[in-house]
């Protein structure tokens, strides 16, 4: 990591308007959670990293710190997860025609409240679980049928892939993820904003396209994710050139094995054909419950 790398990472952060920051992380948090030690933090602050307080009682925005950690490939839980992804994606053929057993558990976010918890599954989770009942046992095992249809999109998809390459990954607050003007001005995007933008771009290019959301499953811990689908004949195929290009840039996915014009088979668990990442999988009296997912890949 060089000073120029750090400067580039900070310049990206400064494209985020200040009103979207929530300062809550201390220097100790930055080191423990995001891998930003004291010397690097001093450099980042000198380069313009936003913060509040003095040098001894400084607090930072956690989304800023997460982006710094990702951009500089710092040793953290996030980057450790990505190394697992890299191992999982080394041999795409092993991901074909596979499914996952998904262990889903949940608990109350505010223990100690009056009355009993009343957990309820989201409509998307009820659909895959095949159950309408409230689940007081706080866990379940479901089979996650992944998007396994291999497809290489034809020349008509080329412009969409090129547009995806013009976008740069950045964790965004929800308000900016929904702001297409911000994306067009800065070219910064997360999976939510990129998928919405590329659906619109693909449709303008004459391609049938629709959004999709669910989970990216490249290791034991799935992450919420959004992508889109392209219609070919009477079938819809997953397309995710933005995320594949991001994984190429991070050195996680081999461009020859995961080309941008291919459907990312065996990695996506679709729960809906609309963008639903902000909706909780499980609620407790209509409030978001704390949910953990763990995937175990199984051959079909």
Coordinates of C-alpha atoms in Angstrom, one line a residue:
X1 CA 0.0 0.0 0.0
X2 CA 1.5 3.4 -1.0
X3 CA 0.6 7.0 -0.1
X4 CA -0.9 7.3 -3.6
X5 CA -3.2 4.3 -2.9
X6 CA -4.3 5.9 0.4
X7 CA -4.9 9.3 -1.3
X8 CA -7.0 7.7 -4.0
X9 CA -9.1 5.9 -1.4
X10 CA -9.7 9.1 0.5
X11 CA -10.6 11.0 -2.7
X12 CA -13.4 8.5 -3.3
X13 CA -14.8 9.0 0.2
X14 CA -14.9 12.8 -0.3
X15 CA -17.4 12.3 -3.1
X16 CA -19.9 11.3 -0.4
X17 CA -21.8 14.3 0.9
X18 CA -21.1 14.9 4.6
X19 CA -24.7 14.7 5.7
X20 CA -24.7 11.0 5.0
X21 CA -22.0 10.2 7.6
X22 CA -22.7 8.8 11.1
X23 CA -19.7 9.1 13.2
X24 CA -19.4 6.3 15.8
X25 CA -16.1 4.4 15.4
X26 CA -13.1 5.1 17.6
X27 CA -9.5 4.6 16.6
X28 CA -9.5 1.3 18.5
X29 CA -12.5 0.2 16.4
X30 CA -10.7 1.2 13.2
X31 CA -7.8 -1.0 14.1
X32 CA -9.7 -4.0 15.5
X33 CA -12.5 -4.1 12.9
X34 CA -11.1 -2.6 9.8
X35 CA -7.4 -3.2 10.0
X36 CA -6.4 0.5 10.1
X37 CA -3.6 0.9 12.5
X38 CA -2.4 4.1 14.1
X39 CA 0.2 5.1 11.6
X40 CA -2.1 4.5 8.6
X41 CA -4.9 6.4 10.4
X42 CA -2.6 9.4 10.9
X43 CA -1.8 9.4 7.2
X44 CA -5.5 9.1 6.2
X45 CA -6.5 12.0 8.4
X46 CA -3.7 14.1 6.9
X47 CA -5.0 13.2 3.5
X48 CA -8.5 14.4 4.4
X49 CA -10.4 11.4 5.9
X50 CA -13.5 12.9 7.6
X51 CA -13.6 12.7 11.4
X52 CA -14.9 14.4 14.5
X53 CA -13.2 15.2 17.7
X54 CA -9.5 15.8 18.4
X55 CA -6.6 13.5 17.8
X56 CA -7.1 11.7 21.1
X57 CA -10.9 11.3 21.0
X58 CA -11.4 11.0 17.3
X59 CA -14.5 9.2 15.9
X60 CA -15.1 8.1 12.3
X61 CA -17.9 7.0 10.0
X62 CA -17.9 3.1 9.9
X63 CA -18.9 3.1 6.2
X64 CA -15.9 5.3 5.4
X65 CA -13.6 2.9 7.3
X66 CA -15.1 -0.2 5.5
X67 CA -14.5 1.4 2.1
X68 CA -10.9 2.3 3.1
X69 CA -10.3 -1.3 4.2
X70 CA -11.7 -2.7 1.0
X71 CA -9.8 -0.3 -1.3
X72 CA -6.5 -0.9 0.5
X73 CA -7.0 -4.6 1.0
X74 CA -6.4 -4.3 4.7
X75 CA -6.4 -7.4 7.0
X76 CA -9.9 -7.4 8.4
X77 CA -13.0 -9.7 8.7
X78 CA -14.2 -8.3 5.3
X79 CA -11.0 -9.2 3.5
X80 CA -10.9 -12.6 5.2
X81 CA -14.3 -13.3 3.8
X82 CA -13.1 -12.3 0.3
X83 CA -10.3 -14.8 0.5
X84 CA -12.9 -17.5 1.1
X85 CA -14.8 -16.2 -1.9
X86 CA -11.6 -16.5 -4.0
X87 CA -11.2 -20.1 -3.0
X88 CA -14.8 -20.9 -3.7
X89 CA -14.7 -19.3 -7.2
X90 CA -11.4 -20.9 -8.3
X91 CA -13.2 -23.7 -10.2
X92 CA -16.5 -22.5 -11.6
X93 CA -17.3 -26.0 -12.9
X94 CA -17.7 -27.2 -9.3
X95 CA -20.4 -24.7 -8.7
X96 CA -22.6 -25.8 -11.5
X97 CA -25.7 -27.9 -10.8
X98 CA -25.3 -27.4 -7.1
X99 CA -27.6 -26.2 -4.3
X100 CA -27.1 -25.2 -0.8
X101 CA -28.6 -26.1 2.6
X102 CA -29.2 -22.8 4.2
X103 CA -29.3 -22.7 8.0
X104 CA -31.2 -19.6 9.1
X105 CA -31.4 -18.6 12.7
X106 CA -32.8 -15.5 14.4
X107 CA -33.2 -13.9 17.8
X108 CA -34.6 -10.8 19.4
X109 CA -32.7 -7.6 18.8
X110 CA -33.9 -6.1 22.1
X111 CA -34.1 -8.9 24.7
X112 CA -35.8 -8.1 28.0
X113 CA -38.8 -6.4 26.5
X114 CA -42.3 -7.0 27.9
X115 CA -44.3 -9.9 26.5
X116 CA -43.1 -12.8 24.3
X117 CA -41.3 -12.5 21.0
X118 CA -43.6 -13.0 18.0
X119 CA -41.3 -13.9 15.1
X120 CA -42.7 -13.9 11.5
X121 CA -40.9 -14.8 8.3
X122 CA -40.9 -12.5 5.3
X123 CA -43.1 -13.4 2.3
X124 CA -39.9 -14.3 0.4
X125 CA -38.6 -16.6 3.1
X126 CA -42.0 -18.2 3.6
X127 CA -42.2 -19.0 -0.1
X128 CA -38.9 -20.9 -0.1
X129 CA -39.6 -22.5 3.3
X130 CA -43.1 -23.6 2.3
X131 CA -44.5 -22.4 5.6
X132 CA -46.9 -19.7 6.7
X133 CA -46.5 -20.2 10.4
X134 CA -44.6 -18.1 13.0
X135 CA -41.3 -19.8 13.9
X136 CA -40.9 -19.7 17.7
X137 CA -38.0 -22.2 17.5
X138 CA -35.8 -19.4 16.0
X139 CA -34.1 -21.5 13.4
X140 CA -34.8 -23.4 10.2
X141 CA -33.1 -25.3 7.4
X142 CA -34.1 -24.6 3.8
X143 CA -32.7 -25.7 0.4
X144 CA -31.5 -22.8 -1.6
X145 CA -31.8 -23.5 -5.3
X146 CA -29.0 -21.4 -6.8
X147 CA -29.1 -19.8 -10.3
X148 CA -27.3 -22.6 -12.1
X149 CA -28.3 -22.0 -15.8
X150 CA -25.0 -21.4 -17.7
X151 CA -25.4 -18.7 -20.4
X152 CA -23.0 -16.5 -22.4
X153 CA -24.9 -13.5 -23.6
X154 CA -24.4 -12.4 -27.2
X155 CA -23.0 -9.3 -28.7
X156 CA -26.1 -7.3 -27.8
X157 CA -25.0 -7.5 -24.2
X158 CA -21.5 -6.0 -24.9
X159 CA -22.6 -2.4 -24.2
X160 CA -24.1 -3.4 -20.9
X161 CA -20.8 -5.1 -19.8
X162 CA -18.8 -2.0 -20.9
X163 CA -21.1 0.3 -18.9
X164 CA -20.7 -2.0 -15.9
X165 CA -16.9 -1.6 -16.2
X166 CA -17.3 2.2 -15.9
X167 CA -18.7 1.8 -12.3
X168 CA -16.5 1.6 -9.2
X169 CA -17.6 -0.3 -6.1
X170 CA -18.3 1.7 -3.0
X171 CA -20.4 1.0 0.1
X172 CA -23.2 3.5 0.1
X173 CA -25.7 4.8 2.6
X174 CA -29.2 3.8 1.5
X175 CA -30.2 7.2 0.3
X176 CA -27.4 7.4 -2.1
X177 CA -27.9 3.8 -3.3
X178 CA -31.3 4.9 -4.5
X179 CA -30.0 8.1 -6.2
X180 CA -29.3 7.5 -9.9
X181 CA -28.1 11.1 -10.3
X182 CA -25.3 10.4 -7.7
X183 CA -24.2 7.3 -9.6
X184 CA -24.2 9.1 -12.9
X185 CA -22.1 12.0 -11.5
X186 CA -19.6 10.0 -9.5
X187 CA -19.7 6.5 -11.1
X188 CA -19.6 5.1 -7.6
X189 CA -22.1 2.3 -7.0
X190 CA -23.0 -0.6 -4.7
X191 CA -24.9 -3.7 -5.9
X192 CA -28.2 -2.0 -5.3
X193 CA -27.5 1.1 -7.3
X194 CA -25.6 -0.7 -10.0
X195 CA -28.4 -3.3 -10.6
X196 CA -31.1 -0.6 -10.8
X197 CA -28.9 1.5 -13.2
X198 CA -27.9 -1.4 -15.4
X199 CA -31.6 -2.6 -15.7
X200 CA -32.4 0.8 -17.0
X201 CA -29.4 0.8 -19.3
X202 CA -30.1 -2.6 -20.7
X203 CA -33.8 -1.8 -21.4
X204 CA -32.7 1.4 -23.2
X205 CA -30.5 -0.8 -25.4
X206 CA -33.5 -3.0 -26.3
X207 CA -32.8 -5.9 -24.0
X208 CA -35.5 -7.4 -21.7
X209 CA -34.2 -6.9 -18.2
X210 CA -35.6 -7.1 -14.7
X211 CA -34.1 -6.7 -11.2
X212 CA -33.4 -9.5 -8.9
X213 CA -32.3 -9.8 -5.2
X214 CA -31.3 -12.3 -2.7
X215 CA -27.9 -13.6 -1.6
X216 CA -24.4 -14.0 -3.0
X217 CA -23.3 -17.5 -1.9
X218 CA -19.5 -18.0 -2.4
X219 CA -18.7 -19.2 1.0
X220 CA -20.3 -20.3 4.3
X221 CA -21.7 -16.9 5.0
X222 CA -24.0 -15.5 2.3
X223 CA -24.3 -11.8 1.9
X224 CA -27.4 -9.8 0.7
X225 CA -27.0 -9.0 -2.9
X226 CA -28.8 -7.4 -5.9
X227 CA -28.2 -8.2 -9.6
X228 CA -30.5 -8.3 -12.7
X229 CA -31.8 -10.9 -15.2
X230 CA -31.8 -10.9 -19.0
X231 CA -34.6 -12.5 -20.9
X232 CA -33.7 -14.9 -23.7
X233 CA -36.7 -16.5 -25.4
X234 CA -39.0 -17.5 -22.6
X235 CA -36.3 -17.8 -19.9
X236 CA -34.6 -15.4 -17.6
X237 CA -30.9 -15.7 -16.9
X238 CA -28.9 -14.0 -14.1
X239 CA -26.5 -11.3 -15.2
X240 CA -24.1 -9.5 -12.9
X241 CA -21.3 -7.8 -14.9
X242 CA -20.8 -5.1 -12.3
X243 CA -20.1 -7.5 -9.4
X244 CA -18.0 -9.8 -11.6
X245 CA -15.9 -6.8 -12.7
X246 CA -15.5 -5.8 -9.0
X247 CA -14.3 -9.3 -8.1
X248 CA -11.9 -9.1 -11.1
X249 CA -10.5 -5.8 -9.8
X250 CA -10.0 -7.3 -6.3
X251 CA -8.2 -10.4 -7.7
X252 CA -11.0 -12.7 -6.4
X253 CA -12.4 -14.0 -9.7
X254 CA -10.4 -14.9 -12.8
X255 CA -11.7 -12.9 -15.8
X256 CA -11.1 -15.9 -18.1
X257 CA -13.2 -18.2 -16.0
X258 CA -15.8 -15.5 -15.0
X259 CA -16.3 -13.3 -18.1
X260 CA -18.6 -10.4 -17.8
X261 CA -21.0 -11.7 -20.5
X262 CA -21.6 -14.9 -18.7
X263 CA -24.3 -15.8 -16.2
X264 CA -22.7 -16.2 -12.7
X265 CA -23.9 -19.7 -12.2
X266 CA -23.9 -21.3 -8.8
X267 CA -23.4 -18.1 -6.9
X268 CA -26.8 -16.4 -6.6
X269 CA -29.8 -17.3 -4.5
X270 CA -32.7 -15.3 -5.8
X271 CA -35.5 -14.6 -3.3
X272 CA -37.3 -12.0 -5.4
X273 CA -37.5 -10.2 -8.7
X274 CA -37.6 -6.8 -7.1
X275 CA -35.0 -5.0 -5.0
X276 CA -35.8 -6.1 -1.4
X277 CA -32.4 -5.9 0.4
X278 CA -33.8 -3.5 3.0
X279 CA -36.7 -5.7 4.0
X280 CA -35.9 -8.0 6.9
X281 CA -36.1 -11.8 6.5
X282 CA -37.6 -12.2 9.9
X283 CA -39.5 -9.7 12.1
X284 CA -40.4 -9.7 15.8
X285 CA -43.7 -7.9 16.3
X286 CA -43.1 -6.1 12.9
X287 CA -39.6 -5.0 13.9
X288 CA -36.4 -6.4 12.4
X289 CA -35.0 -9.5 14.1
X290 CA -31.3 -10.3 14.3
X291 CA -30.7 -13.0 11.6
X292 CA -27.7 -15.2 10.8
X293 CA -27.3 -17.4 7.7
X294 CA -24.8 -20.2 7.0
X295 CA -24.6 -22.1 3.8
X296 CA -23.4 -25.6 3.1
X297 CA -23.1 -26.4 -0.5
X298 CA -24.4 -29.8 -1.6
X299 CA -24.2 -31.6 -5.0
X300 CA -27.5 -31.9 -6.8

